[in-house]
mmCIF file of C-alpha atoms and ligand atoms in Angstrom:
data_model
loop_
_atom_site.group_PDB
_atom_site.id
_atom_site.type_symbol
_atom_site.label_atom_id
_atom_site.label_comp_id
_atom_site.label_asym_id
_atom_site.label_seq_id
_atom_site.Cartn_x
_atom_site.Cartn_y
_atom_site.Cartn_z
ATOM 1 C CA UNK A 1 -89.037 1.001 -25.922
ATOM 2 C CA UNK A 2 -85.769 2.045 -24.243
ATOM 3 C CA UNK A 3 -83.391 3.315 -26.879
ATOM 4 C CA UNK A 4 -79.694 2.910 -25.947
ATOM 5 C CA UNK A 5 -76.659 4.397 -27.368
ATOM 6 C CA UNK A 6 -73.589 2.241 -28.235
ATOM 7 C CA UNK A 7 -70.176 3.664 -29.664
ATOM 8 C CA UNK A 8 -71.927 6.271 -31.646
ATOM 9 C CA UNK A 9 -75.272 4.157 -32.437
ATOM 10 C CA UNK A 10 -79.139 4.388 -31.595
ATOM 11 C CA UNK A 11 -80.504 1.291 -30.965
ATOM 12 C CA UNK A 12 -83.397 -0.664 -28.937
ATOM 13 C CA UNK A 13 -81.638 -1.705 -25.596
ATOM 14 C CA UNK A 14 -82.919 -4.516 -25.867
ATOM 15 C CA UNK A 15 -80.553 -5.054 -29.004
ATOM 16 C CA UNK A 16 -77.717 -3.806 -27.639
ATOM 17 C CA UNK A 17 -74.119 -6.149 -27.608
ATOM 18 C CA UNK A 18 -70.309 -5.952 -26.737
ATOM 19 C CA UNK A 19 -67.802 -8.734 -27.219
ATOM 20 C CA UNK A 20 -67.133 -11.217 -23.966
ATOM 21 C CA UNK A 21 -63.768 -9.804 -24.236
ATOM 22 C CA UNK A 22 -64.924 -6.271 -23.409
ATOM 23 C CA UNK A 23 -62.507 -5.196 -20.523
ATOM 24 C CA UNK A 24 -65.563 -3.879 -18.904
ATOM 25 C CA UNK A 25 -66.748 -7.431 -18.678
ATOM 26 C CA UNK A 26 -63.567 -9.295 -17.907
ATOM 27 C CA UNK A 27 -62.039 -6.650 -15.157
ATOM 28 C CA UNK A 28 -64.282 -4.318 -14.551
ATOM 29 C CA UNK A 29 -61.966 -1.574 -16.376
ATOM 30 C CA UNK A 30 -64.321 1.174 -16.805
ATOM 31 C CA UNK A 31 -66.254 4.582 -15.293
ATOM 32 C CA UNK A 32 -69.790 4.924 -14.551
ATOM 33 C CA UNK A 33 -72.286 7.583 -14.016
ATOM 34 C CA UNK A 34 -76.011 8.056 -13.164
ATOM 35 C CA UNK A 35 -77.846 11.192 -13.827
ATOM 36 C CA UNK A 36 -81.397 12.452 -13.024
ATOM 37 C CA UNK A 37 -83.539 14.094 -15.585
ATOM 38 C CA UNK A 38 -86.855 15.411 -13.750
ATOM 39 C CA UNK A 39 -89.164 16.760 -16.455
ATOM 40 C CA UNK A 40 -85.976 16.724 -18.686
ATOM 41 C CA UNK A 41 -84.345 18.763 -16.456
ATOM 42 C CA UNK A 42 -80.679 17.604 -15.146
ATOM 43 C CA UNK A 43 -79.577 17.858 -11.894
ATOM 44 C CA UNK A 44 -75.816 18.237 -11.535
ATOM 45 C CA UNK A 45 -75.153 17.093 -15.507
ATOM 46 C CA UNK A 46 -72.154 19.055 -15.304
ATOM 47 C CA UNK A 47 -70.216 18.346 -12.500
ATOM 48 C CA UNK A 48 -71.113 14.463 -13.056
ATOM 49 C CA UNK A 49 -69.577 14.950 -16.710
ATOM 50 C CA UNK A 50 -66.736 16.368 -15.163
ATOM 51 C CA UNK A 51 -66.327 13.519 -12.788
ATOM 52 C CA UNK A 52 -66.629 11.222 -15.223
ATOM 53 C CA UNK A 53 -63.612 12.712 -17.316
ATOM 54 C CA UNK A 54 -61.756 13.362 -14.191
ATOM 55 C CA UNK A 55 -61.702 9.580 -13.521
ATOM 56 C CA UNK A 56 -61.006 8.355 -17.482
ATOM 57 C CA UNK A 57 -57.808 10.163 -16.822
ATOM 58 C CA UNK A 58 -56.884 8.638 -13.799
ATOM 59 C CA UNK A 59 -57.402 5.376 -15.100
ATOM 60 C CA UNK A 60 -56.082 6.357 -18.056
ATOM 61 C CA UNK A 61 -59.159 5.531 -20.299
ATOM 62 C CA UNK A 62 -58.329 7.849 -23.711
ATOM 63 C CA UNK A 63 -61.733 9.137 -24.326
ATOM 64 C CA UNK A 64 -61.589 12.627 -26.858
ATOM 65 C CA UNK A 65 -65.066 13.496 -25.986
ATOM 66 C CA UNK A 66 -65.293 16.902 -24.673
ATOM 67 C CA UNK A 67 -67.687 18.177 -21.583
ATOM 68 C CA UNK A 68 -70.270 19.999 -24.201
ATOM 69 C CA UNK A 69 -69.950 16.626 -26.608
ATOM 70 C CA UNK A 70 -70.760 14.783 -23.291
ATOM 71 C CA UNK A 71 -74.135 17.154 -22.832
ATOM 72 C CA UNK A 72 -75.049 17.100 -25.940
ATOM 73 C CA UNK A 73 -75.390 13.223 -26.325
ATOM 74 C CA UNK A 74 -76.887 12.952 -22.725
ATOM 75 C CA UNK A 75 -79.338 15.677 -23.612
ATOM 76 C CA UNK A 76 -80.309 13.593 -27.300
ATOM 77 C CA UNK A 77 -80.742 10.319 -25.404
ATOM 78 C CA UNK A 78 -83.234 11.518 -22.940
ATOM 79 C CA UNK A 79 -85.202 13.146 -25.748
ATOM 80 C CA UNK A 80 -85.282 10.157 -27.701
ATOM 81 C CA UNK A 81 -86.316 8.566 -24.486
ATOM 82 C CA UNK A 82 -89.270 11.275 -23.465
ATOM 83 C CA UNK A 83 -91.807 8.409 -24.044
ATOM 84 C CA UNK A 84 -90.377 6.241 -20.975
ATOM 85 C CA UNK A 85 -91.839 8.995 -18.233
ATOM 86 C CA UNK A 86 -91.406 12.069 -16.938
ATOM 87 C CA UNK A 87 -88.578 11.287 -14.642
ATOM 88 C CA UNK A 88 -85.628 9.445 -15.789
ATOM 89 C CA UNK A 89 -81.935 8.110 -15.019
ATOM 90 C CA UNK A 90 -79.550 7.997 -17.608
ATOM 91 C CA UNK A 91 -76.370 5.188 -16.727
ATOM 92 C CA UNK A 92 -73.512 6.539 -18.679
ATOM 93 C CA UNK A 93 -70.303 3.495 -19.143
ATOM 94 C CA UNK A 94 -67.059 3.799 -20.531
ATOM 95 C CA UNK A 95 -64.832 0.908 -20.528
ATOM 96 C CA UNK A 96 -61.005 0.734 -21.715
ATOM 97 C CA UNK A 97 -62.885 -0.998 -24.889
ATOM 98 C CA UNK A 98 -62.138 -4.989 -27.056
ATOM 99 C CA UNK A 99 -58.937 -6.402 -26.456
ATOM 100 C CA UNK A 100 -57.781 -9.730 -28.464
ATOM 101 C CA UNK A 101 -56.560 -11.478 -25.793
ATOM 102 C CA UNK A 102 -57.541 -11.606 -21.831
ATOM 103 C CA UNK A 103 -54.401 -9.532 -20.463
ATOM 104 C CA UNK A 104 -53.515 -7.434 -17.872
ATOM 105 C CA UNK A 105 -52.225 -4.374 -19.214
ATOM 106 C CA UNK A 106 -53.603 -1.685 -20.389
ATOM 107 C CA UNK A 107 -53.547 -2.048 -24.701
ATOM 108 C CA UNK A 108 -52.538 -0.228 -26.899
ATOM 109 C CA UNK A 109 -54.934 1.090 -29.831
ATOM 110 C CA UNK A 110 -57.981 0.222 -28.934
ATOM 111 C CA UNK A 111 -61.166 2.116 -29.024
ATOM 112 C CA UNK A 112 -63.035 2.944 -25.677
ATOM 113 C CA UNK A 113 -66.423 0.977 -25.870
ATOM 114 C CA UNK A 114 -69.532 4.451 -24.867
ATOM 115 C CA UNK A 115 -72.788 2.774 -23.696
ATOM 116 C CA UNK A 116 -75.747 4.660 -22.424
ATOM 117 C CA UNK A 117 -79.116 3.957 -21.490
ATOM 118 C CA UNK A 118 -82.758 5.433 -19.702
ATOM 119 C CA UNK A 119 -84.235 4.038 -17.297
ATOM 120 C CA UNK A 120 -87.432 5.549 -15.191
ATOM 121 C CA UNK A 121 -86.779 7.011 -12.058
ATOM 122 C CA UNK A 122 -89.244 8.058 -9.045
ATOM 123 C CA UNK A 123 -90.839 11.323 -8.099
ATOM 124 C CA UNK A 124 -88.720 14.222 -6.074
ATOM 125 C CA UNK A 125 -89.794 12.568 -2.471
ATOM 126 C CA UNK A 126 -91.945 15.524 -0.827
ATOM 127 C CA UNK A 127 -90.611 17.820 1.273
ATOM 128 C CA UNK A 128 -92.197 16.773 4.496
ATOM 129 C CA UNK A 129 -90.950 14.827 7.555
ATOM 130 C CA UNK A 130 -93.995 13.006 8.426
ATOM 131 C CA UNK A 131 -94.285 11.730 4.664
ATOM 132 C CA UNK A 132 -91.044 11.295 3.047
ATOM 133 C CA UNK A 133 -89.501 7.505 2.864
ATOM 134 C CA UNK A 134 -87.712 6.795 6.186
ATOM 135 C CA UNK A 135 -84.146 4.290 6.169
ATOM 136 C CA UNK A 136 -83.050 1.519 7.729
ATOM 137 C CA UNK A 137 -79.405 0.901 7.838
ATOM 138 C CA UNK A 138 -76.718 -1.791 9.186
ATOM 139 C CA UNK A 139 -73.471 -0.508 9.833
ATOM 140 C CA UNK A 140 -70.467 -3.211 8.661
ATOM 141 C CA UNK A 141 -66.424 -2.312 8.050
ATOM 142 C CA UNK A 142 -65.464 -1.056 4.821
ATOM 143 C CA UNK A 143 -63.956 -3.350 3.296
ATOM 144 C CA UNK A 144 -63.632 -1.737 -0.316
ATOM 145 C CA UNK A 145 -60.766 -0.612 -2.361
ATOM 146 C CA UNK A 146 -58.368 2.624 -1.775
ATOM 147 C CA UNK A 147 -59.582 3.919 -4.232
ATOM 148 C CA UNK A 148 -63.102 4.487 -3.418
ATOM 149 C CA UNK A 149 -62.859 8.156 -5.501
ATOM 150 C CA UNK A 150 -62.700 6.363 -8.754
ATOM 151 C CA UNK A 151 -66.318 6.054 -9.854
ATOM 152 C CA UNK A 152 -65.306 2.746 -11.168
ATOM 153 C CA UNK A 153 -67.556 0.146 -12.494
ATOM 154 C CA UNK A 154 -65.720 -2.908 -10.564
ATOM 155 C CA UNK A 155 -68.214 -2.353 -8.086
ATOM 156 C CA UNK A 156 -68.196 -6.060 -6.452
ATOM 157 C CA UNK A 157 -67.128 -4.467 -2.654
ATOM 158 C CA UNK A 158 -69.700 -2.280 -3.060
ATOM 159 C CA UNK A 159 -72.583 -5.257 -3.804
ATOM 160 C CA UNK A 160 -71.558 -7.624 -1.491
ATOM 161 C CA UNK A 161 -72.255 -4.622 1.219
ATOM 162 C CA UNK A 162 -75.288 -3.723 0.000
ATOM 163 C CA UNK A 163 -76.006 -7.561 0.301
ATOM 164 C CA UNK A 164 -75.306 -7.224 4.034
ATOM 165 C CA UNK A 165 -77.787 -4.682 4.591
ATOM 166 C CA UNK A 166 -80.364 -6.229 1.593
ATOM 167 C CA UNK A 167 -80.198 -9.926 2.830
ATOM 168 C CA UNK A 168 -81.205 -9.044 6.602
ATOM 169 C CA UNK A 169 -84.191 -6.470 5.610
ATOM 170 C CA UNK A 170 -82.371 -3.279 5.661
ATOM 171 C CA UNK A 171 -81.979 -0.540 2.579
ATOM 172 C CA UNK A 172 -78.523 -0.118 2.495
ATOM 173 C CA UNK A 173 -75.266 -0.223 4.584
ATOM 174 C CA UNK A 174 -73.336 2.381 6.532
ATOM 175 C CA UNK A 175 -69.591 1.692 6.094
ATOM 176 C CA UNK A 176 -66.657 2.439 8.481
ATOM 177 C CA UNK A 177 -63.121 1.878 8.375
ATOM 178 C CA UNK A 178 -60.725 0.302 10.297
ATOM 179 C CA UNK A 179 -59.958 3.338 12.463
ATOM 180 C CA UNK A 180 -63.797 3.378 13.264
ATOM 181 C CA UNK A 181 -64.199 6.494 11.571
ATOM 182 C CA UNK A 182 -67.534 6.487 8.956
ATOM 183 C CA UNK A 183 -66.800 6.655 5.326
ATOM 184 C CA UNK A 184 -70.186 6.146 2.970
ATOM 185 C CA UNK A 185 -72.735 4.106 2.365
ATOM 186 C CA UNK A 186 -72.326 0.673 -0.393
ATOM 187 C CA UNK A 187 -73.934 3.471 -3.123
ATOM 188 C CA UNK A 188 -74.396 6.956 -1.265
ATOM 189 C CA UNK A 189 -72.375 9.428 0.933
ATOM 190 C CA UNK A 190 -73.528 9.894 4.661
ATOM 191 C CA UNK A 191 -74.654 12.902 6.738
ATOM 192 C CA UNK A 192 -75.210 13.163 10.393
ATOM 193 C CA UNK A 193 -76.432 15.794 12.323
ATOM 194 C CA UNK A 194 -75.871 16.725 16.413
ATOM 195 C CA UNK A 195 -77.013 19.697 17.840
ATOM 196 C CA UNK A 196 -78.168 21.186 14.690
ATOM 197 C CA UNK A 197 -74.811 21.153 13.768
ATOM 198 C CA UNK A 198 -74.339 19.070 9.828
ATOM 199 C CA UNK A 199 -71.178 17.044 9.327
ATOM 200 C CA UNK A 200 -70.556 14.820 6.430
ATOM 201 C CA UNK A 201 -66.548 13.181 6.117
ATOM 202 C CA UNK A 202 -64.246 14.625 4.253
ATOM 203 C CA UNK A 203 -63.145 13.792 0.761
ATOM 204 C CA UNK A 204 -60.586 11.388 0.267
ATOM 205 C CA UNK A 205 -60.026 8.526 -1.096
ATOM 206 C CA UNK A 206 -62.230 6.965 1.123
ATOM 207 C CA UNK A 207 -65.708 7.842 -0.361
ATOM 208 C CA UNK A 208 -66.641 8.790 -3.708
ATOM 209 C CA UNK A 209 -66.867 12.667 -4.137
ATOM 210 C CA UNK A 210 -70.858 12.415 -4.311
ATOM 211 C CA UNK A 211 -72.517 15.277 -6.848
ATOM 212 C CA UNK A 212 -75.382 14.873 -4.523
ATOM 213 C CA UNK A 213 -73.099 15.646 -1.823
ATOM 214 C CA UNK A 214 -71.553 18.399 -3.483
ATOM 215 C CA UNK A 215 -74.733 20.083 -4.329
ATOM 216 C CA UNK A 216 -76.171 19.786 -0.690
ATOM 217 C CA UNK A 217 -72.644 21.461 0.596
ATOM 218 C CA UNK A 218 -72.725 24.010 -1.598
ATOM 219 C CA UNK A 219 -76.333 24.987 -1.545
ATOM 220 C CA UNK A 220 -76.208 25.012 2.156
ATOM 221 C CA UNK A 221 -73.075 26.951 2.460
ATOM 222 C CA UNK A 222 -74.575 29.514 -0.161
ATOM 223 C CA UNK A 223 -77.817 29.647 1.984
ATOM 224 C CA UNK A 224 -76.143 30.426 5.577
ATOM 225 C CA UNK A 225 -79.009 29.404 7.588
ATOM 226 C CA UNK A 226 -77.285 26.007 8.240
ATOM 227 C CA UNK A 227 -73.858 25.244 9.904
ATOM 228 C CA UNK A 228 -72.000 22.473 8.129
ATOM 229 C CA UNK A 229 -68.769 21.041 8.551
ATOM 230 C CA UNK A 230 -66.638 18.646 6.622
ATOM 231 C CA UNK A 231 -64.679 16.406 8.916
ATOM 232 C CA UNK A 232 -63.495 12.742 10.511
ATOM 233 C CA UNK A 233 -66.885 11.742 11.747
ATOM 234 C CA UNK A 234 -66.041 8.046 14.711
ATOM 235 C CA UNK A 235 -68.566 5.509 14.645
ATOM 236 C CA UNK A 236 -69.673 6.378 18.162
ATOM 237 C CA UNK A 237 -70.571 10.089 16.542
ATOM 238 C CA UNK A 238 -72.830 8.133 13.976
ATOM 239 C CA UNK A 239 -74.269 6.343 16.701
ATOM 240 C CA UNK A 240 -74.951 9.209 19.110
ATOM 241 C CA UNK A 241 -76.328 11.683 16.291
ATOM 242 C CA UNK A 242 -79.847 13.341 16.216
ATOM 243 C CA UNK A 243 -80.490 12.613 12.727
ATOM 244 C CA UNK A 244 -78.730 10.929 9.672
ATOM 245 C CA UNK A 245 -78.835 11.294 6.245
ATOM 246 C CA UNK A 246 -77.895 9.149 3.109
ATOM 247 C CA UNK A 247 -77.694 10.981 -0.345
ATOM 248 C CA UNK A 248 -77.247 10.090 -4.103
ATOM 249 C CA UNK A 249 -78.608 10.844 -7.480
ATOM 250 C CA UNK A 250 -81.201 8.648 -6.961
ATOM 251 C CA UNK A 251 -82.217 9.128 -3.657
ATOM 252 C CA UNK A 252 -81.499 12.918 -3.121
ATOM 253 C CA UNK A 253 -81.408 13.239 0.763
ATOM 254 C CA UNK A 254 -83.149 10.548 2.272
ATOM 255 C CA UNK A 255 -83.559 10.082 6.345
ATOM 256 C CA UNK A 256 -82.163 7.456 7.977
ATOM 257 C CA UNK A 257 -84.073 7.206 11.132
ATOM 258 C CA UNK A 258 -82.793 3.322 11.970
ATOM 259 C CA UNK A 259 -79.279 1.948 12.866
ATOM 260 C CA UNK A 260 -78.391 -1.474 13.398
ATOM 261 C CA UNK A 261 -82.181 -2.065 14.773
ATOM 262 C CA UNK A 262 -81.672 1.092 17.213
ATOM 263 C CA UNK A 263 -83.224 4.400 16.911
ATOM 264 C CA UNK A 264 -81.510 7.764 15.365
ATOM 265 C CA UNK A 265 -82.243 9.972 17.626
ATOM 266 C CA UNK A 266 -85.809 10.148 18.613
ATOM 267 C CA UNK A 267 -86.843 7.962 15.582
ATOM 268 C CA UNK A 268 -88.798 10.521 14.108
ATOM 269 C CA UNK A 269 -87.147 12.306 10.610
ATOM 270 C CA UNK A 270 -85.596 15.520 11.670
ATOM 271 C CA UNK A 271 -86.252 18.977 11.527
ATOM 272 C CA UNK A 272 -82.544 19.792 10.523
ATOM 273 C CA UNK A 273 -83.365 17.456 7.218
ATOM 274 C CA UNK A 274 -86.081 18.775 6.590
ATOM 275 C CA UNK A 275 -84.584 22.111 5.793
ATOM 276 C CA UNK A 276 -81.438 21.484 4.420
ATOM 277 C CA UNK A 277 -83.757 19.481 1.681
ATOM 278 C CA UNK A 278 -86.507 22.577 1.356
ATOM 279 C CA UNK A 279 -82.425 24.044 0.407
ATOM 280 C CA UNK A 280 -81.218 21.429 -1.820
ATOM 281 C CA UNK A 281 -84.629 21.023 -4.156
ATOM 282 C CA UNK A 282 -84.750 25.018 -4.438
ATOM 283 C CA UNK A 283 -81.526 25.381 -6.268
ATOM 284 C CA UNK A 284 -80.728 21.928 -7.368
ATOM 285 C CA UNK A 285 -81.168 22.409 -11.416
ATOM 286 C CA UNK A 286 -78.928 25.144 -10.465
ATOM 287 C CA UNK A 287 -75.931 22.859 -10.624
HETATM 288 N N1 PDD B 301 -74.316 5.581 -6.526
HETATM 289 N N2 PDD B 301 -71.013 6.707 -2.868
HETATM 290 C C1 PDD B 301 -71.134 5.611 -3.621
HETATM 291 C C2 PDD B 301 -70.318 4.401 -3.263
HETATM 292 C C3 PDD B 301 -72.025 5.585 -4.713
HETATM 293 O O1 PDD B 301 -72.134 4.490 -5.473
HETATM 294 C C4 PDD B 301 -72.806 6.738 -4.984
HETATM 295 C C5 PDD B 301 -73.753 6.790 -6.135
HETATM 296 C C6 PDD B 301 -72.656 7.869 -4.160
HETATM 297 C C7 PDD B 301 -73.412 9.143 -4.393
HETATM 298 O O2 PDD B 301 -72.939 9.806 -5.538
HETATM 299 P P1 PDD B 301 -73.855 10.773 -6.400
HETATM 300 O O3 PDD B 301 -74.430 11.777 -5.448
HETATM 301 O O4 PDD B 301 -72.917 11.406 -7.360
HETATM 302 O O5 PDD B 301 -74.903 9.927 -7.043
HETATM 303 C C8 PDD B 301 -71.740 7.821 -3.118
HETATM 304 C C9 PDD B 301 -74.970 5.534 -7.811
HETATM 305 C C10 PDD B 301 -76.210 6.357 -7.883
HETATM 306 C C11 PDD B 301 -75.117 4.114 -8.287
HETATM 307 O O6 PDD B 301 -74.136 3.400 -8.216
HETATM 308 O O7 PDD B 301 -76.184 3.736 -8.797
#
């Protein structure tokens, strides 16, 4: 049984309640996370923590927890959990907490509300281009917030573009703004890759600063046999690239090797992602 934890309590998930007027319900006024455990091992627990308090402040969410408080709950629930599989996701949600009244503003005095659960997540995929899970993306504009950096859990823009890509067979969507110029994916950051040369677009508030993203920069960078650049990436870039890439938490760095029906590249995964993962899933619990 999946054992949650709700402002400060251990209980069945199952069992679990917040008021209707939880301002997570009624607006959306929260933060999110999702973190991998593989074998109880965290990848990136850190720098997720550390995004997650990074957006409480911008949103002004008065949370006291510190960073090792953080770990140390994380760490408890996924041991309490150990019974659900070897590999598991932990959602982490803090939202501005129980107002009296539906209102606007931010209140005054009242307690954020902490939920966290486990849930089981999939093997590492292997590191192998003819047997790792290919992609199939449709590209649509982004039609999102400005404030795509907030991890927020107000995540309608992003389901209703997943939709696009769900409802019509694909696995997710690759979004673009109004300039033409690629931004994400509805719940990962993109990658392409031309002439051997990586290039993933910058961060702004256009696209949510991605651990998974971070990790693959930095482990390539600290590697050197890679060249990778962070930069405006056009639509017509995306669409003339060897190979493409989609990353997250949950889906590391998976191949995209379809495009609005066309194929990327050669339609085969390629040998550029190949590497960079062999990279990324050598020093990954490093982070
Ligand atoms: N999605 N961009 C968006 C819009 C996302 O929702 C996510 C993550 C990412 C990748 O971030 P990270 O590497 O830190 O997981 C990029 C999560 C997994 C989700 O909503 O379930």
């Amino acid at each position: 049984m999946s054992i949650a934890y709700l402002n400060g309590e251990y209980q069945p998930l199952s069992e679990a309640r917040i008021s209707p007027l939880d301002r997570g319900f009624l607006f959306g006024d929260g933060i999110y996370e999702v973190i991998p455990y593989y074998n109880g091992k965290s990848v990136g627990l850190m720098p997720h923590i550390n995004r997650m308090i990074d957006g409480l402040a911008a949103i002004e969410i008065k949370c006291n927890k510190s960073a090792d408080e953080w770990k140390a709950l994380l760490d408890n629930l996924i041991a309490r959990n150990a019974e659900m599989g070897e590999n598991l996701g932990v959602y982490v949600h803090v939202s501005r907490g129980t107002d009296v009244k539906r209102y606007h503003p931010y209140p005054d005095g009242v307690e954020p509300t902490i939920f966290c659960f486990c849930f089981g997540i999939k093997d590492p995929e292997p590191v192998d281009r003819t047997q790792v899970t290919q992609y199939s993306l449709v590209s649509t504009e982004d039609l999102r917030w400005q404030r795509c950096h907030i991890k927020s859990t107000a995540l309608l823009g992003n389901v209703m573009h997943y939709q696009e890509g769900y409802s019509t067979g694909a696995d997710e969507a690759l979004l673009y703004n109004a300039d033409g110029e690629l931004t994400e994916g509805s719940s990962c950051n993109v990658f392409i890759v031309k002439d051997g040369k990586i290039s993933t677009p910058i961060q702004d508030n256009q696209i949510l600063p991605g651990i998974t993203r971070r990790i693959i920069i930095d482990s390539i960078k600290a590697d050197g046999s890679l060249s990778l650049e962070e930069r405006t990436i056009t639509m017509d870039e995306v669409r003339d690239a060897d190979e493409i890439w989609i990353t997250s938490s949950s889906k590391e760095i998976a191949p995209v090797t379809k495009l609005d029906g066309n194929a990327v590249g050669n339609g085969e995964v390629g040998e550029i992602w190949e590497q960079a993962f062999k990279i990324y899933t050598a020093s990954k619990y490093d982070y």
